[in-house]
CSV table of C-alpha atoms in Angstrom, one decimal:
chain,number,residue,atom,x,y,z
A,1,MET,CA,9.0,150.3,-87.3
A,2,SER,CA,11.4,147.7,-88.8
A,3,ASP,CA,13.0,146.9,-85.4
A,4,ILE,CA,9.7,145.6,-83.9
A,5,HIS,CA,7.2,143.0,-84.7
A,6,ALA,CA,3.5,143.6,-84.1
A,7,ALA,CA,0.4,141.5,-84.6
A,8,ALA,CA,-3.3,141.1,-83.7
A,9,VAL,CA,-3.7,138.4,-81.1
A,10,SER,CA,-6.6,136.9,-79.2
A,11,VAL,CA,-6.6,136.5,-75.4
A,12,PRO,CA,-9.0,133.9,-73.9
A,13,THR,CA,-10.8,135.1,-70.7
A,14,GLU,CA,-13.4,133.7,-68.4
A,15,ASP,CA,-16.1,135.6,-70.2
A,16,GLY,CA,-15.0,135.2,-73.9
A,17,THR,CA,-12.1,136.2,-76.0
A,18,ALA,CA,-10.5,139.7,-76.0
A,19,ASP,CA,-9.0,141.0,-79.3
A,20,ALA,CA,-5.7,142.6,-78.6
A,21,TYR,CA,-2.5,143.9,-80.1
A,22,LEU,CA,1.0,142.6,-79.3
A,23,ALA,CA,4.2,144.5,-80.1
A,24,HIS,CA,7.8,143.4,-79.3
A,25,PRO,CA,11.4,143.7,-80.5
A,26,ALA,CA,11.8,142.0,-83.9
A,27,ASP,CA,14.5,139.7,-82.6
A,28,GLY,CA,11.9,137.7,-80.7
A,29,LEU,CA,13.9,137.4,-77.5
A,30,PRO,CA,12.0,137.5,-74.2
A,31,ARG,CA,11.7,141.0,-73.0
A,32,PRO,CA,10.0,142.6,-69.9
A,33,ALA,CA,6.3,142.6,-70.3
A,34,VAL,CA,4.0,145.7,-70.3
A,35,LEU,CA,0.3,145.6,-70.2
A,36,LEU,CA,-1.1,148.8,-71.7
A,37,TYR,CA,-4.7,149.8,-70.8
A,38,THR,CA,-6.2,152.3,-73.3
A,39,ASP,CA,-8.4,155.3,-72.7
A,40,ALA,CA,-12.2,155.1,-73.3
A,41,PHE,CA,-11.8,155.3,-77.1
A,42,GLY,CA,-10.1,152.0,-76.9
A,43,LEU,CA,-7.7,150.0,-79.1
A,44,ARG,CA,-7.0,152.0,-82.3
A,45,PRO,CA,-4.1,153.2,-84.4
A,46,HIS,CA,-2.9,155.7,-81.8
A,47,THR,CA,-2.7,153.2,-79.0
A,48,ARG,CA,-1.0,150.7,-81.3
A,49,SER,CA,1.6,153.4,-82.0
A,50,MET,CA,2.1,153.8,-78.2
A,51,ALA,CA,2.7,150.1,-77.9
A,52,ASP,CA,5.2,150.2,-80.8
A,53,ARG,CA,7.2,153.0,-79.1
A,54,LEU,CA,7.4,150.9,-76.0
A,55,ALA,CA,8.4,147.8,-78.0
A,56,ALA,CA,11.1,149.9,-79.7
A,57,ALA,CA,12.4,150.7,-76.3
A,58,GLY,CA,12.9,147.0,-75.5
A,59,TYR,CA,9.6,145.8,-74.1
A,60,THR,CA,6.9,143.2,-75.0
A,61,VAL,CA,3.6,145.1,-74.9
A,62,LEU,CA,0.0,143.8,-74.9
A,63,VAL,CA,-2.9,146.2,-75.5
A,64,PRO,CA,-6.2,144.4,-75.0
A,65,ASN,CA,-9.6,145.6,-76.1
A,66,VAL,CA,-11.1,146.0,-72.6
A,67,PHE,CA,-14.6,146.4,-74.1
A,68,TYR,CA,-14.5,143.0,-75.9
A,69,ARG,CA,-17.8,142.0,-74.4
A,70,GLN,CA,-19.5,144.7,-76.5
A,71,GLY,CA,-17.6,143.8,-79.7
A,72,ARG,CA,-14.2,144.0,-81.4
A,73,ALA,CA,-12.4,147.3,-81.4
A,74,PRO,CA,-13.2,149.9,-82.3
A,75,LEU,CA,-16.7,149.9,-80.9
A,76,ALA,CA,-17.5,153.0,-82.9
A,77,GLU,CA,-16.1,154.6,-86.0
A,78,LEU,CA,-13.5,157.1,-85.0
A,79,PRO,CA,-12.5,160.2,-86.8
A,80,ALA,CA,-8.8,161.0,-87.5
A,81,VAL,CA,-8.9,163.6,-84.8
A,82,ILE,CA,-11.4,163.3,-81.9
A,83,ASP,CA,-12.4,166.8,-81.3
A,84,SER,CA,-15.2,168.3,-79.1
A,85,ALA,CA,-17.7,168.0,-81.9
A,86,ALA,CA,-17.1,164.3,-82.3
A,87,ARG,CA,-16.7,163.5,-78.7
A,88,ALA,CA,-20.3,164.0,-77.7
A,89,ASP,CA,-21.6,161.5,-80.2
A,90,LEU,CA,-18.8,159.0,-79.4
A,91,TRP,CA,-19.6,159.2,-75.7
A,92,LYS,CA,-23.2,158.2,-76.4
A,93,ARG,CA,-22.0,155.1,-78.3
A,94,ILE,CA,-19.3,154.0,-75.9
A,95,ARG,CA,-20.8,155.0,-72.5
A,96,PRO,CA,-22.7,151.7,-72.1
A,97,ALA,CA,-19.5,149.8,-72.6
A,98,ILE,CA,-17.7,151.9,-70.0
A,99,SER,CA,-20.5,151.5,-67.5
A,100,ALA,CA,-20.4,147.7,-68.0
A,101,LEU,CA,-16.7,147.5,-67.2
A,102,ARG,CA,-17.2,147.1,-63.5
A,103,PRO,CA,-14.2,146.3,-61.2
A,104,GLU,CA,-15.1,142.6,-60.8
A,105,PRO,CA,-15.2,141.6,-64.5
A,106,ALA,CA,-12.4,144.0,-65.3
A,107,MET,CA,-10.1,142.2,-62.7
A,108,ARG,CA,-11.1,138.8,-64.0
A,109,ASP,CA,-9.9,140.0,-67.4
A,110,ALA,CA,-6.7,141.5,-65.8
A,111,GLY,CA,-5.8,138.0,-64.6
A,112,ALA,CA,-6.3,136.6,-68.1
A,113,TYR,CA,-4.1,139.3,-69.7
A,114,LEU,CA,-1.3,138.8,-67.1
A,115,GLY,CA,-1.5,135.1,-67.5
A,116,TRP,CA,-1.4,135.3,-71.3
A,117,LEU,CA,1.7,137.5,-71.0
A,118,ALA,CA,3.3,135.1,-68.6
A,119,ASP,CA,2.9,132.3,-71.2
A,120,CYS,CA,4.0,134.5,-74.1
A,121,PRO,CA,7.4,133.4,-75.6
A,122,GLN,CA,8.4,137.0,-76.2
A,123,ALA,CA,7.8,138.0,-72.6
A,124,ALA,CA,10.5,137.6,-69.9
A,125,HIS,CA,9.7,135.5,-66.8
A,126,GLY,CA,8.6,137.5,-63.8
A,127,PRO,CA,6.1,140.2,-63.0
A,128,ALA,CA,4.9,142.7,-65.6
A,129,ALA,CA,4.5,146.4,-65.6
A,130,LEU,CA,1.3,148.3,-66.3
A,131,THR,CA,0.5,151.7,-67.9
A,132,GLY,CA,-3.0,153.1,-68.2
A,133,TYR,CA,-4.7,156.2,-69.6
A,134,CYS,CA,-7.9,157.8,-68.5
A,135,LEU,CA,-10.1,154.9,-67.4
A,136,GLY,CA,-7.0,152.7,-68.0
A,137,ALA,CA,-5.3,154.4,-65.1
A,138,ARG,CA,-8.1,153.1,-62.9
A,139,LEU,CA,-7.6,149.7,-64.3
A,140,ALA,CA,-3.9,149.8,-63.7
A,141,LEU,CA,-4.3,150.7,-60.0
A,142,LEU,CA,-6.9,148.1,-59.5
A,143,THR,CA,-4.8,145.5,-61.2
A,144,ALA,CA,-1.7,146.3,-59.1
A,145,GLY,CA,-3.8,145.8,-56.0
A,146,SER,CA,-5.6,142.7,-57.3
A,147,TYR,CA,-2.5,140.9,-58.6
A,148,PRO,CA,0.4,142.2,-56.4
A,149,THR,CA,2.8,139.3,-57.1
A,150,ALA,CA,2.3,139.6,-60.9
A,151,VAL,CA,2.8,143.4,-61.1
A,152,ALA,CA,6.2,145.0,-60.6
A,153,ALA,CA,5.3,148.6,-61.5
A,154,ALA,CA,2.3,150.6,-62.6
A,155,ALA,CA,1.7,154.0,-64.1
A,156,GLY,CA,-1.4,156.0,-64.8
A,157,PHE,CA,-1.9,159.2,-66.8
A,158,HIS,CA,-4.8,161.6,-66.7
A,159,GLY,CA,-6.8,159.1,-64.8
A,160,GLY,CA,-10.3,160.0,-63.7
A,161,ARG,CA,-12.2,158.9,-60.5
A,162,LEU,CA,-9.1,157.4,-58.9
A,163,ALA,CA,-10.2,158.2,-55.3
A,164,THR,CA,-13.9,158.7,-55.0
A,165,GLU,CA,-16.1,158.0,-52.0
A,166,ASP,CA,-17.6,154.9,-53.7
A,167,ALA,CA,-17.1,151.5,-52.1
A,168,ASP,CA,-15.2,150.2,-55.1
A,169,SER,CA,-13.0,153.3,-55.6
A,170,PRO,CA,-9.5,152.3,-57.0
A,171,HIS,CA,-7.6,153.9,-54.2
A,172,LEU,CA,-9.0,151.5,-51.7
A,173,VAL,CA,-6.7,148.7,-53.0
A,174,ALA,CA,-3.6,150.7,-51.9
A,175,ASP,CA,-2.9,148.4,-48.9
A,176,ARG,CA,-2.5,145.4,-51.3
A,177,VAL,CA,-0.1,147.1,-53.8
A,178,THR,CA,3.5,146.0,-53.7
A,179,ALA,CA,4.5,147.6,-57.1
A,180,GLU,CA,6.1,151.0,-57.5
A,181,LEU,CA,3.5,153.4,-58.8
A,182,TYR,CA,3.6,156.6,-60.8
A,183,PHE,CA,0.7,158.9,-61.6
A,184,GLY,CA,0.7,161.9,-63.9
A,185,HIS,CA,-2.4,163.9,-63.3
A,186,ALA,CA,-3.9,166.5,-65.6
A,187,ASP,CA,-4.2,169.9,-63.9
A,188,GLU,CA,-7.3,170.8,-66.0
A,189,ASP,CA,-9.3,167.6,-65.3
A,190,PRO,CA,-12.7,167.7,-63.8
A,191,SER,CA,-12.8,163.9,-63.4
A,192,LEU,CA,-10.0,164.1,-60.8
A,193,PRO,CA,-10.5,167.2,-58.7
A,194,PRO,CA,-7.9,168.3,-56.0
A,195,GLU,CA,-9.7,166.4,-53.2
A,196,GLN,CA,-9.3,163.1,-55.1
A,197,ILE,CA,-5.7,163.8,-55.8
A,198,GLU,CA,-5.1,164.4,-52.1
A,199,ARG,CA,-7.1,161.3,-51.1
A,200,LEU,CA,-5.1,159.1,-53.4
A,201,GLU,CA,-1.8,160.5,-52.1
A,202,GLN,CA,-2.9,159.9,-48.5
A,203,ALA,CA,-4.0,156.4,-49.3
A,204,LEU,CA,-0.7,155.4,-51.0
A,205,THR,CA,1.4,157.1,-48.3
A,206,ALA,CA,-0.5,155.4,-45.5
A,207,ALA,CA,-0.1,152.0,-47.1
A,208,GLY,CA,3.6,152.5,-47.6
A,209,VAL,CA,3.4,152.2,-51.4
A,210,ARG,CA,6.5,153.4,-53.3
A,211,HIS,CA,5.0,156.1,-55.5
A,212,ARG,CA,5.2,159.5,-57.1
A,213,CYS,CA,2.2,161.6,-58.0
A,214,GLU,CA,2.7,164.7,-60.2
A,215,VAL,CA,0.3,167.2,-61.5
A,216,TYR,CA,1.0,168.4,-65.1
A,217,GLN,CA,0.2,172.0,-65.1
A,218,ARG,CA,-2.2,173.4,-67.8
A,219,ALA,CA,-2.7,169.8,-69.1
A,220,HIS,CA,-6.1,168.5,-69.9
A,221,HIS,CA,-7.7,165.1,-69.5
A,222,GLY,CA,-6.4,163.0,-72.3
A,223,PHE,CA,-3.1,165.0,-72.9
A,224,THR,CA,-1.2,161.9,-74.1
A,225,GLN,CA,-3.6,161.0,-76.9
A,226,ALA,CA,-2.3,162.5,-80.1
A,227,ASP,CA,-5.5,161.7,-82.1
A,228,THR,CA,-7.6,164.0,-79.9
A,229,SER,CA,-7.9,167.8,-79.7
A,230,VAL,CA,-6.7,167.9,-76.1
A,231,TYR,CA,-3.3,166.5,-76.9
A,232,ASP,CA,-0.4,168.3,-75.3
A,233,LYS,CA,2.9,167.5,-76.9
A,234,ALA,CA,5.0,168.8,-74.0
A,235,ALA,CA,3.0,166.9,-71.4
A,236,ASP,CA,3.0,163.8,-73.6
A,237,GLU,CA,6.8,163.8,-73.8
A,238,ARG,CA,7.0,164.3,-70.0
A,239,HIS,CA,4.8,161.3,-69.7
A,240,TRP,CA,7.1,159.2,-71.9
A,241,ASP,CA,10.1,160.3,-69.8
A,242,ALA,CA,8.4,159.3,-66.6
A,243,LEU,CA,7.1,156.0,-67.9
A,244,LEU,CA,10.4,154.9,-69.4
A,245,GLU,CA,12.3,155.9,-66.3
A,246,LEU,CA,9.9,153.8,-64.2
A,247,LEU,CA,10.3,150.8,-66.5
A,248,ALA,CA,14.1,151.2,-66.4
A,249,ARG,CA,14.2,151.2,-62.6
A,250,THR,CA,11.9,148.2,-62.6
A,251,PHE,CA,13.6,146.0,-65.2
A,252,GLN,CA,17.2,147.0,-65.6
A,253,GLY,CA,20.1,146.0,-63.5
A,254,PRO,CA,23.5,147.6,-62.9
A,255,GLY,CA,25.0,149.2,-66.0
A,256,GLY,CA,21.6,149.3,-67.8
A,257,ALA,CA,21.6,145.5,-68.6
A,258,GLU,CA,18.1,144.1,-68.8
A,259,VAL,CA,17.4,141.4,-66.2
A,260,CYS,CA,14.7,138.8,-66.2
A,261,PRO,CA,13.4,138.3,-62.6
C-alpha cells in the first residue's frame, strides 16, 4: 500500500530481542498505537497484511514475533494455505514454542512491546490498543490486566482457553482491567466451549469491565486467518467492523478527529 510505510524492526526485551513488523501511515505523523498479537502460526505475510490494513486506517501497528526465544519468524516453513493436512505437522513443530510462552515471560515481553511503542516517533502519546488472534487473544486479555494504565482498549478473536479452571487462566485478571474489551468468539471452537464463554462473561461483568462478547455463528477457530482453510470471509469482515469501531471509540473525538491522549 503506497499510503503506508512498513518495515522490520527489533524490540529489546528482558530476555533478548524480538523481531517484529511495524506499519504506519506514510506521512510519519504520530498515530494511535496498536499492538497486534498473532495466532500460533506467528508473524508471516498474512499477519503483516492485517497490520497494513490497520495502518491504512490511521494507526501505528506493531506485530511482534512472540516466539522469538525459539528463533526468528517463521519458526517453521509455512505453506501458502495452511490446511488440515499441513496443520498436524506444523503443530508438532510449533507446540514447544507455544508451551514455553507462559504468562510470566509473555507479560515481561508485553511490557517491552508497550514501552517500545511509547517511544516510537510514529506512535501518539498515551495508552495503546491491543488486538489478538487465537493464542493472541489470551495475550491481549493478560496484557490489559497486567498493564492497565498502558492499554486503552483490547480485542480478541477466536481465542482459546480464555477462562479455564487453571490458576493462571486469563479471565482471572478481569478485576485489574480498565480498558474497554471486545471478544468475537467462534461458534465451532472446541478450545473455547460454552462454559468458558459464560465464565469469561461472568468475570468481566463482576469486575465492571466495559465489554462486549459475541459468538460468531458457524465460524471456526481461526476464522480471520485468510491463509488457512478455516477462513470465513463474512466472519472476518465482521471482525474488522468490530475492531475498527472499537478503535474509533477509543481514539477519536467529536466529529471523528483523532486525538492524542
